[in-house]
Amino acid sequence: MFASRPSVKYLLPAAFAVFTCLSGAAQAADQVFVGAFDVGPSGNAQKFNPLTAAAGFSFYNKYFSTLTLYDVSLQKISGDLADSWTYAKDGKTLTLKLRKDVKWHDGKPFTSADVKFTLDLIRSPELASVFAPRLADVSAVKVPDASTVIIELARPDVTLPDAFTSIMIVPRHLLMSVPITELRNAAWWKTPVGTGPFKWSKYLPDQYVELTANADYYRGKPKLDKLINRYFKDASAAALALASNEIQFTYLTMDQVKENQASKAFNVISGPSHVLNYLGVNHSDPRFQDLRVRQAILYAIDRPAIVKSIYNNSATIANCALTLPKFQPAKLDKYETNVAKAKTLLAAANWEQLSKGQPVELLTYYNDQVSKDVIASLQSMLAQVGVNIKPRFVDSPTYGQLVDANRFGLVFAGGGVGPDPGALTPMLHSSYAPPKGVNRMRVKLPQLDALLDAGQLETDDAKRTALYRDACGITNAQLPWIPLWSANRYGGFAKNVENMIWTPAPAGGRYQDKPELWQLR
């Protein structure tokens, strides 16, 4: 099934990639693309409900569709299932016009009733969707006709088109009879019906999911006959499969990129992750409530040294919760390494008494070698100032369970903070602490809450930018997260891949990658 395909490559230099073949050997009639779509931090292996998923969208959107999507540079939003959308003058009504040429994989027409059904599902507390905070201001969803959706808002929310890029629309006619309490983990997700370019065909647990081309796809029948998501226990196994031409795509760690430099067995593209790596403190933990402790931790870390020696300068130091330069004010405290100052701050905060001489567990779901090297460096640097950390490496589901249950002190994690800064609200607004949202660090900063609320209401781009610059300044001064850096991420592609569009986007999705045009040569 996973036969190798010899080929020649051509790579366009950019922060994203469109892979095009100049020449290649003749292929069999069937075009079968095999990828490890769930390897790496953007994956969500064998979790098939996209309404409750925080990642994995690079594969979900091969068989489901969203109302909107970004372009590959994550700058501009355009329609997917939605043709257009307009806000009323008061900002409290959003009207969407839908495409009229869309069918579900079972042949039934896609209509506004499906959109209303999906959005109402997400708003239901019984589903406990990660997207519920993004729809918090929605008071009603109305469908005057089959191609129109009217969303009524309790207050304006200009971030909804951004939120829609992550919400997969599901079929009302197949799911309306399933109780919401059962829907979260229903067996239906393992035989789903979507509107995307590929149809669900086969699932072998722990092995792969097979999709087949959707001849009725509204953007045209895919050039590939089959698209397969193959499962691997770790990134190393996936990289080996790519090098031996068993698969055509996988996420790569920096170590794997370095290993490929000599053999050049496959093509590599890198780009900014739009993910902020940070040390997160539990703000309900007395050890970290004093700002001086958080400041001391940051002063103790030699971030430039880590970026240079471990990330090989392929990461950008961050000084607030927003990584895009547009939202960063001119004056930010850069927290340049100062061990003496860190010790002074910890002494003033009575750290020895707060910590009781016990090590602090550092929880993380990053298990690659680069991250382990980073954590070893953090451990050494913090030990110099008297903060002793004990790393604990877990998988992503375990991490989520522990932090949601408030069973943690310190984490090394990443947050997708772009492209729209409204993504910060469910992660940093005090009203979205678990179980309501994903403010997992239990941050409580009223001034930050006010700015996040105002940014969600503001329609003028210049004024909105100013609000988020102020929010950046507060996160720099108060350190609700201890910002470290935003690192590049890497994708590996077989040399016979043509027309594949990819960028290392947060959670693996939210952009139009046009899989209907992918080919193998």
Coordinates of C-alpha atoms in Angstrom, one line a residue:
M1 CA 0.0 0.0 0.0
F2 CA 2.8 2.4 0.9
A3 CA 4.9 1.9 -2.3
S4 CA 7.7 4.3 -3.0
R5 CA 7.5 6.8 -5.9
P6 CA 10.7 8.1 -7.4
S7 CA 10.7 11.8 -8.4
V8 CA 12.4 15.1 -8.8
K9 CA 11.7 18.2 -6.7
Y10 CA 11.3 21.9 -7.1
L11 CA 11.0 24.2 -4.1
L12 CA 9.8 27.7 -4.0
P13 CA 11.6 29.8 -1.3
A14 CA 9.0 31.3 1.0
A15 CA 7.6 31.1 4.5
F16 CA 5.1 28.6 3.0
A17 CA 5.5 26.2 0.1
V18 CA 3.8 25.2 -3.1
F19 CA 5.7 22.0 -4.1
T20 CA 5.9 21.5 -7.9
C21 CA 7.6 18.7 -9.8
L22 CA 9.7 19.5 -12.8
S23 CA 9.8 16.0 -14.0
G24 CA 9.3 12.5 -12.7
A25 CA 8.7 8.8 -13.4
A26 CA 5.3 7.7 -14.6
Q27 CA 2.9 6.8 -11.9
A28 CA 0.2 4.2 -11.6
A29 CA -3.3 5.2 -12.5
D30 CA -4.3 5.7 -8.9
Q31 CA -2.9 8.8 -7.2
V32 CA -2.5 7.9 -3.5
F33 CA -1.0 10.5 -1.2
V34 CA 0.1 9.2 2.2
G35 CA 0.8 11.7 5.0
A36 CA 1.5 11.7 8.7
F37 CA -0.9 14.6 9.3
D38 CA -1.1 14.0 13.1
V39 CA 2.6 13.9 13.9
G40 CA 3.9 16.8 15.8
P41 CA 2.3 19.6 18.0
S42 CA -0.4 20.3 15.5
G43 CA -1.7 16.8 15.4
N44 CA -4.6 15.2 17.2
A45 CA -4.2 11.5 16.4
Q46 CA -7.3 9.4 16.4
K47 CA -9.5 12.1 17.9
F48 CA -12.2 12.6 15.3
N49 CA -14.6 15.2 16.7
P50 CA -13.5 18.5 15.3
L51 CA -15.9 20.5 17.4
T52 CA -14.1 19.5 20.6
A53 CA -10.6 19.5 19.2
A54 CA -7.9 22.1 19.8
A55 CA -5.6 20.8 17.0
G56 CA -5.5 18.4 14.1
F57 CA -7.2 20.7 11.5
S58 CA -4.7 19.8 8.7
F59 CA -6.6 16.6 8.3
Y60 CA -10.1 17.5 9.5
N61 CA -10.4 20.0 6.7
K62 CA -9.8 17.3 4.1
Y63 CA -13.3 15.9 4.7
F64 CA -15.1 18.7 6.5
S65 CA -15.4 22.4 5.5
T66 CA -15.5 25.7 7.4
L67 CA -17.4 28.9 6.7
T68 CA -14.2 30.9 6.2
L69 CA -10.4 30.3 5.8
Y70 CA -7.2 32.3 5.7
D71 CA -4.9 32.4 2.8
V72 CA -1.6 30.5 3.2
S73 CA 0.2 33.5 4.6
L74 CA -2.5 33.7 7.4
Q75 CA -3.2 37.4 6.5
K76 CA -6.5 37.5 4.6
I77 CA -9.8 35.7 5.4
S78 CA -11.9 34.6 2.4
G79 CA -15.0 32.5 2.1
D80 CA -15.2 28.7 2.1
L81 CA -18.8 27.6 2.7
A82 CA -19.7 31.2 3.2
D83 CA -19.8 33.3 0.0
S84 CA -19.9 36.6 1.9
W85 CA -20.6 38.2 5.3
T86 CA -21.6 41.6 6.5
Y87 CA -22.1 43.3 9.8
A88 CA -25.0 45.6 10.6
K89 CA -24.1 49.3 11.4
D90 CA -24.4 48.7 15.1
G91 CA -22.2 45.6 14.9
K92 CA -24.8 43.4 16.6
T93 CA -26.0 41.4 13.6
L94 CA -23.8 39.4 11.2
T95 CA -25.4 38.1 8.0
L96 CA -23.7 35.3 6.0
K97 CA -24.6 34.3 2.5
L98 CA -23.7 30.7 1.8
R99 CA -22.6 28.9 -1.4
K100 CA -25.4 27.2 -3.2
D101 CA -23.4 24.5 -5.0
V102 CA -22.4 22.4 -1.9
K103 CA -23.5 18.8 -1.2
W104 CA -22.8 16.5 1.7
H105 CA -20.9 13.3 0.9
D106 CA -24.2 11.4 1.0
G107 CA -25.6 13.6 -1.7
K108 CA -27.9 15.8 0.5
P109 CA -27.7 19.6 0.0
F110 CA -25.8 21.7 2.4
T111 CA -28.0 24.5 3.8
S112 CA -28.1 27.2 6.4
A113 CA -29.8 24.7 8.8
D114 CA -26.5 22.9 9.0
V115 CA -24.7 26.1 10.0
K116 CA -27.3 26.9 12.7
F117 CA -27.1 23.3 14.0
T118 CA -23.3 23.4 14.2
L119 CA -23.1 26.8 15.9
D120 CA -25.9 25.9 18.4
L121 CA -24.0 22.7 19.2
I122 CA -20.9 24.6 20.0
R123 CA -22.8 27.0 22.2
S124 CA -24.3 24.2 24.2
P125 CA -22.5 23.7 27.5
E126 CA -23.3 19.9 27.2
L127 CA -20.8 19.6 24.3
A128 CA -18.1 21.5 26.1
S129 CA -16.6 22.6 22.9
V130 CA -13.2 24.5 22.9
F131 CA -14.8 27.0 20.5
A132 CA -17.7 28.0 22.9
P133 CA -15.8 31.0 24.2
R134 CA -15.5 32.4 20.6
L135 CA -19.3 32.4 20.3
A136 CA -20.0 33.7 23.8
D137 CA -21.6 36.9 22.5
V138 CA -23.9 35.1 20.1
S139 CA -27.5 35.4 21.4
A140 CA -29.3 33.7 18.5
V141 CA -28.7 32.1 15.1
K142 CA -31.5 32.5 12.5
V143 CA -32.0 31.0 9.1
P144 CA -34.5 33.0 7.0
D145 CA -33.8 30.8 3.9
A146 CA -31.5 27.9 2.8
S147 CA -28.6 30.1 1.9
T148 CA -28.7 32.8 4.6
V149 CA -27.6 32.8 8.2
I150 CA -28.2 35.7 10.5
I151 CA -26.2 35.8 13.8
E152 CA -27.6 38.1 16.5
L153 CA -25.0 39.3 19.0
A154 CA -25.4 40.6 22.6
R155 CA -22.6 43.0 21.7
P156 CA -20.4 43.4 18.6
D157 CA -17.7 40.9 18.0
V158 CA -15.4 41.5 15.0
T159 CA -13.5 38.3 15.6
L160 CA -16.2 35.9 14.4
P161 CA -14.9 35.5 10.8
D162 CA -11.6 34.5 12.4
A163 CA -13.4 32.0 14.7
F164 CA -15.2 30.5 11.8
T165 CA -11.9 29.4 10.2
S166 CA -11.6 26.7 12.9
I167 CA -15.2 25.5 13.1
M168 CA -16.0 22.5 10.9
I169 CA -19.7 22.5 9.8
V170 CA -21.4 19.2 10.5
P171 CA -24.6 17.7 8.9
R172 CA -27.8 18.4 10.8
H173 CA -29.8 15.6 9.1
L174 CA -27.4 12.9 10.4
L175 CA -26.7 14.2 13.9
M176 CA -29.8 16.0 15.1
S177 CA -31.2 12.8 16.6
V178 CA -28.0 12.1 18.6
P179 CA -28.2 13.5 22.2
I180 CA -25.6 16.2 22.8
T181 CA -24.3 14.4 25.8
E182 CA -23.5 11.4 23.6
L183 CA -22.3 13.3 20.6
R184 CA -18.9 14.3 22.0
N185 CA -17.6 10.7 21.8
A186 CA -20.1 9.2 19.4
A187 CA -19.1 6.4 17.0
W188 CA -20.4 8.5 14.1
W189 CA -17.1 10.5 14.1
K190 CA -15.4 7.4 12.9
T191 CA -17.7 7.1 9.8
P192 CA -18.3 10.8 9.2
V193 CA -20.0 12.6 6.3
G194 CA -18.6 16.0 5.4
T195 CA -18.6 18.5 2.5
G196 CA -14.8 18.5 2.0
P197 CA -12.7 17.5 -1.0
F198 CA -12.3 13.9 0.2
K199 CA -14.8 11.3 1.6
W200 CA -14.2 9.0 4.5
S201 CA -13.5 5.5 3.3
K202 CA -11.7 3.4 5.9
Y203 CA -10.3 3.6 9.4
L204 CA -7.9 1.0 10.9
P205 CA -7.2 1.9 14.5
D206 CA -3.5 2.7 15.2
Q207 CA -2.7 2.3 11.5
Y208 CA -4.4 4.8 9.1
V209 CA -7.5 6.6 7.8
E210 CA -8.2 6.4 4.1
L211 CA -10.2 9.1 2.2
T212 CA -11.3 8.9 -1.4
A213 CA -11.8 11.8 -3.8
N214 CA -15.2 13.6 -3.7
A215 CA -16.2 13.9 -7.3
D216 CA -18.9 16.5 -6.3
Y217 CA -16.6 18.8 -4.4
Y218 CA -17.6 22.4 -5.0
R219 CA -14.1 23.5 -6.0
G220 CA -13.7 20.6 -8.4
K221 CA -12.9 16.9 -8.2
P222 CA -9.5 16.3 -6.5
K223 CA -6.6 15.2 -8.7
L224 CA -5.6 12.6 -6.0
D225 CA -7.7 9.4 -5.9
K226 CA -7.0 8.7 -2.3
L227 CA -5.6 10.6 0.7
I228 CA -4.3 8.6 3.6
N229 CA -3.4 9.7 7.1
R230 CA -1.0 7.2 8.5
Y231 CA -0.3 7.0 12.2
F232 CA 3.1 6.8 13.8
K233 CA 4.1 6.5 17.5
D234 CA 6.6 9.4 17.2
A235 CA 8.1 11.9 14.7
S236 CA 11.3 9.8 14.3
A237 CA 9.4 6.9 12.8
A238 CA 7.5 9.2 10.5
A239 CA 10.7 10.9 9.3
L240 CA 12.2 7.5 8.5
A241 CA 9.1 6.6 6.5
L242 CA 9.4 9.8 4.6
A243 CA 13.1 9.2 3.9
S244 CA 12.3 5.8 2.5
N245 CA 9.4 7.1 0.3
E246 CA 6.7 5.3 2.2
I247 CA 4.9 8.6 2.9
Q248 CA 4.8 12.0 1.2
F249 CA 4.5 14.4 4.1
T250 CA 5.2 14.7 7.8
Y251 CA 6.0 17.3 10.5
L252 CA 9.7 17.4 11.3
T253 CA 11.7 18.3 14.3
M254 CA 14.8 20.4 14.0
D255 CA 17.0 17.4 14.6
Q256 CA 15.4 15.5 11.7
V257 CA 16.0 18.5 9.5
K258 CA 19.6 18.5 10.4
E259 CA 19.9 14.8 9.8
N260 CA 18.4 15.3 6.3
Q261 CA 20.9 17.9 5.3
A262 CA 23.5 15.4 4.1
S263 CA 21.3 12.9 2.3
K264 CA 18.6 15.3 1.1
A265 CA 16.2 12.4 1.0
F266 CA 13.2 14.7 1.1
N267 CA 12.4 18.4 0.7
V268 CA 12.1 20.6 3.8
I269 CA 10.3 23.9 4.3
S270 CA 10.2 26.1 7.4
G271 CA 8.1 29.0 8.5
P272 CA 7.0 30.9 11.6
S273 CA 4.8 28.9 13.8
H274 CA 2.6 31.7 15.1
V275 CA 2.9 29.9 18.4
L276 CA 4.3 31.5 21.5
N277 CA 6.3 29.2 23.7
Y278 CA 6.0 30.3 27.3
L279 CA 6.4 29.2 30.9
G280 CA 2.9 29.2 32.4
V281 CA 2.4 29.5 36.1
N282 CA -0.7 28.5 38.0
H283 CA -2.0 31.8 39.2
S284 CA -4.0 30.1 41.9
D285 CA -0.8 28.7 43.3
P286 CA 0.6 30.9 46.1
R287 CA 4.2 30.3 44.9
F288 CA 3.6 32.3 41.7
Q289 CA 1.2 35.0 42.7
D290 CA 3.9 37.5 43.5
L291 CA 4.9 39.3 40.3
R292 CA 8.5 39.4 41.5
V293 CA 8.7 35.6 41.3
R294 CA 7.6 35.6 37.7
Q295 CA 10.0 38.4 36.9
A296 CA 12.9 36.6 38.5
I297 CA 12.2 33.4 36.5
L298 CA 12.4 35.4 33.3
Y299 CA 15.5 37.3 34.3
A300 CA 17.2 34.0 35.2
I301 CA 16.8 32.6 31.7
D302 CA 19.3 33.3 29.0
R303 CA 16.9 33.2 26.1
P304 CA 19.4 34.5 23.5
A305 CA 21.7 31.6 24.4
I306 CA 18.9 29.0 24.0
V307 CA 17.7 30.5 20.7
K308 CA 21.3 30.4 19.4
S309 CA 22.6 27.1 20.6
I310 CA 19.4 25.0 20.6
Y311 CA 17.2 26.5 18.0
N312 CA 20.1 27.5 15.7
N313 CA 18.7 31.0 15.6
S314 CA 15.4 29.8 14.1
A315 CA 13.3 31.3 16.8
T316 CA 12.4 34.9 17.7
I317 CA 12.5 36.0 21.4
A318 CA 9.1 37.2 22.6
N319 CA 8.4 39.8 25.3
C320 CA 4.7 39.7 25.5
A321 CA 1.7 37.4 24.7
L322 CA 1.5 38.7 21.1
T323 CA 4.1 37.7 18.6
L324 CA 3.1 39.8 15.5
P325 CA 5.1 43.0 15.3
K326 CA 2.0 45.0 14.5
F327 CA 0.6 44.5 18.0
Q328 CA 3.9 45.2 19.9
P329 CA 4.4 48.7 21.3
A330 CA 7.8 50.4 20.9
K331 CA 8.7 50.2 24.5
L332 CA 8.7 46.8 26.1
D333 CA 10.8 45.5 29.0
K334 CA 13.2 43.0 27.3
Y335 CA 14.0 41.2 30.5
E336 CA 17.6 40.8 29.5
T337 CA 19.4 38.0 31.5
N338 CA 20.3 39.2 35.0
V339 CA 21.0 36.5 37.5
A340 CA 21.8 38.9 40.3
K341 CA 18.5 40.8 39.8
A342 CA 16.6 37.4 39.7
K343 CA 18.1 36.4 43.1
T344 CA 17.3 39.8 44.6
L345 CA 13.7 39.6 43.4
L346 CA 13.3 36.0 44.8
A347 CA 14.7 37.0 48.1
A348 CA 12.3 40.0 48.3
A349 CA 9.4 37.7 47.5
N350 CA 10.5 35.1 50.2
W351 CA 10.9 32.4 47.6
E352 CA 12.5 30.0 50.0
Q353 CA 9.5 30.2 52.3
L354 CA 7.0 30.0 49.4
S355 CA 8.7 27.0 47.8
K356 CA 9.4 25.3 51.2
G357 CA 12.6 24.0 49.7
Q358 CA 10.7 21.7 47.4
P359 CA 11.3 21.4 43.6
V360 CA 8.6 22.7 41.3
E361 CA 7.2 20.2 38.8
L362 CA 7.5 21.5 35.2
L363 CA 4.7 19.9 33.1
T364 CA 5.0 19.7 29.4
Y365 CA 3.5 17.9 26.4
Y366 CA 6.6 18.7 24.2
N367 CA 8.5 15.4 24.0
D368 CA 10.9 16.0 21.1
Q369 CA 14.7 16.2 21.7
V370 CA 14.9 19.9 21.1
S371 CA 12.3 20.6 23.7
K372 CA 14.1 18.2 26.1
D373 CA 17.3 20.1 25.5
V374 CA 15.5 23.4 26.2
I375 CA 14.0 22.1 29.4
A376 CA 17.4 20.9 30.6
S377 CA 18.8 24.4 29.9
L378 CA 15.9 26.0 31.8
Q379 CA 16.5 23.6 34.7
S380 CA 20.1 24.6 34.9
M381 CA 19.5 28.3 34.6
L382 CA 16.8 28.4 37.1
A383 CA 18.8 26.3 39.6
Q384 CA 21.4 29.1 39.6
V385 CA 18.9 31.4 41.3
G386 CA 17.3 28.8 43.6
V387 CA 14.3 27.7 41.6
N388 CA 14.6 24.0 41.3
I389 CA 12.3 22.4 38.7
K390 CA 11.5 18.8 38.1
P391 CA 10.4 18.1 34.5
R392 CA 7.4 15.9 33.8
F393 CA 6.8 14.8 30.2
V394 CA 3.3 13.7 29.3
D395 CA 1.2 13.4 26.2
S396 CA -1.2 16.1 25.1
P397 CA -4.4 14.5 26.5
T398 CA -2.8 14.0 29.9
Y399 CA -1.5 17.5 29.9
G400 CA -5.0 18.8 29.2
Q401 CA -6.5 16.7 32.0
L402 CA -4.0 17.9 34.6
V403 CA -4.1 21.6 33.9
D404 CA -7.9 21.6 33.5
A405 CA -8.2 19.9 36.9
N406 CA -5.8 22.5 38.3
R407 CA -3.2 19.9 39.2
F408 CA 0.0 21.8 38.2
G409 CA 2.3 24.5 39.2
L410 CA 4.5 25.4 36.2
V411 CA 4.2 24.4 32.5
F412 CA 6.3 24.7 29.3
A413 CA 3.7 25.1 26.7
G414 CA 2.7 26.9 23.5
G415 CA -0.3 29.1 22.6
G416 CA -1.5 30.0 19.1
V417 CA -1.6 33.8 19.3
G418 CA -2.4 34.7 15.7
P419 CA -3.2 35.7 13.2
D420 CA -6.1 37.6 14.9
P421 CA -5.3 38.7 18.4
G422 CA -8.8 37.9 19.5
A423 CA -7.5 34.4 19.9
L424 CA -6.0 35.6 23.2
T425 CA -9.4 36.1 24.8
P426 CA -10.3 32.5 25.7
M427 CA -6.7 31.9 26.8
L428 CA -6.1 35.0 29.0
H429 CA -9.5 36.5 29.9
S430 CA -10.4 35.7 33.6
S431 CA -14.0 34.6 32.6
Y432 CA -12.6 31.7 30.6
A433 CA -10.9 29.6 33.3
P434 CA -11.7 25.9 33.0
P435 CA -14.2 24.4 32.6
K436 CA -15.7 27.4 30.7
G437 CA -12.6 28.1 28.5
V438 CA -8.9 27.5 28.1
N439 CA -7.5 30.2 30.4
R440 CA -5.7 27.2 31.9
M441 CA -3.2 29.4 33.9
R442 CA -6.1 31.0 35.8
V443 CA -5.0 34.5 34.9
K444 CA -6.9 37.3 36.6
L445 CA -6.0 40.8 35.3
P446 CA -9.0 43.1 35.2
Q447 CA -7.1 45.7 33.0
L448 CA -6.3 43.0 30.5
D449 CA -9.9 41.7 30.5
A450 CA -11.1 45.2 29.7
L451 CA -8.7 45.6 26.8
L452 CA -9.5 42.1 25.4
D453 CA -13.2 43.0 25.6
A454 CA -12.7 46.3 23.9
G455 CA -10.6 44.7 21.1
Q456 CA -13.4 42.3 20.4
L457 CA -15.8 45.3 20.0
E458 CA -13.7 47.7 18.0
T459 CA -14.2 47.8 14.2
D460 CA -11.7 50.5 13.4
D461 CA -8.4 48.7 12.6
A462 CA -6.1 51.5 13.9
K463 CA -8.0 51.7 17.2
R464 CA -8.1 48.0 17.5
T465 CA -4.4 47.7 16.9
A466 CA -3.8 50.3 19.6
L467 CA -5.9 48.3 22.1
Y468 CA -3.9 45.1 21.5
R469 CA -0.7 47.0 21.8
D470 CA -1.8 48.1 25.2
A471 CA -2.7 44.4 26.0
C472 CA 0.8 43.4 24.8
G473 CA 2.2 46.0 27.2
I474 CA 0.2 44.6 30.2
T475 CA 1.3 41.1 29.5
N476 CA 4.9 42.3 29.3
A477 CA 4.6 44.1 32.6
Q478 CA 2.5 41.6 34.6
L479 CA 3.7 38.4 33.0
P480 CA 0.5 36.4 33.1
W481 CA 2.5 34.1 30.9
I482 CA 6.3 34.1 31.0
P483 CA 7.1 34.7 27.3
L484 CA 10.1 32.9 25.8
W485 CA 10.1 32.8 22.0
S486 CA 8.2 31.8 18.9
A487 CA 10.1 29.1 17.0
N488 CA 10.0 28.1 13.3
R489 CA 8.4 24.7 12.5
Y490 CA 9.3 22.4 9.7
G491 CA 7.5 20.2 7.2
G492 CA 9.0 17.4 5.1
F493 CA 7.8 16.5 1.7
A494 CA 8.6 13.7 -0.8
K495 CA 10.3 14.8 -4.0
N496 CA 7.4 13.7 -6.1
V497 CA 4.9 16.1 -4.5
E498 CA 3.2 18.7 -6.8
N499 CA 1.0 21.7 -6.0
M500 CA 0.9 21.0 -2.2
I501 CA 0.4 24.2 -0.2
W502 CA 1.6 24.2 3.4
T503 CA 2.5 26.5 6.2
P504 CA 3.2 25.7 9.9
A505 CA 0.0 27.1 11.1
P506 CA -1.2 26.8 14.8
A507 CA -3.2 23.6 15.3
G508 CA -2.4 22.6 11.7
G509 CA -5.2 24.4 9.9
R510 CA -7.3 27.6 9.3
Y511 CA -6.0 28.2 5.8
Q512 CA -6.8 27.2 2.3
D513 CA -4.3 24.5 1.3
K514 CA -6.3 23.5 -1.9
P515 CA -5.9 19.7 -1.5
E516 CA -8.0 19.2 -4.6
L517 CA -5.0 20.3 -6.6
W518 CA -2.4 18.1 -4.9
Q519 CA -0.7 15.6 -7.2
L520 CA 2.2 13.1 -7.3
R521 CA 4.6 12.7 -10.2

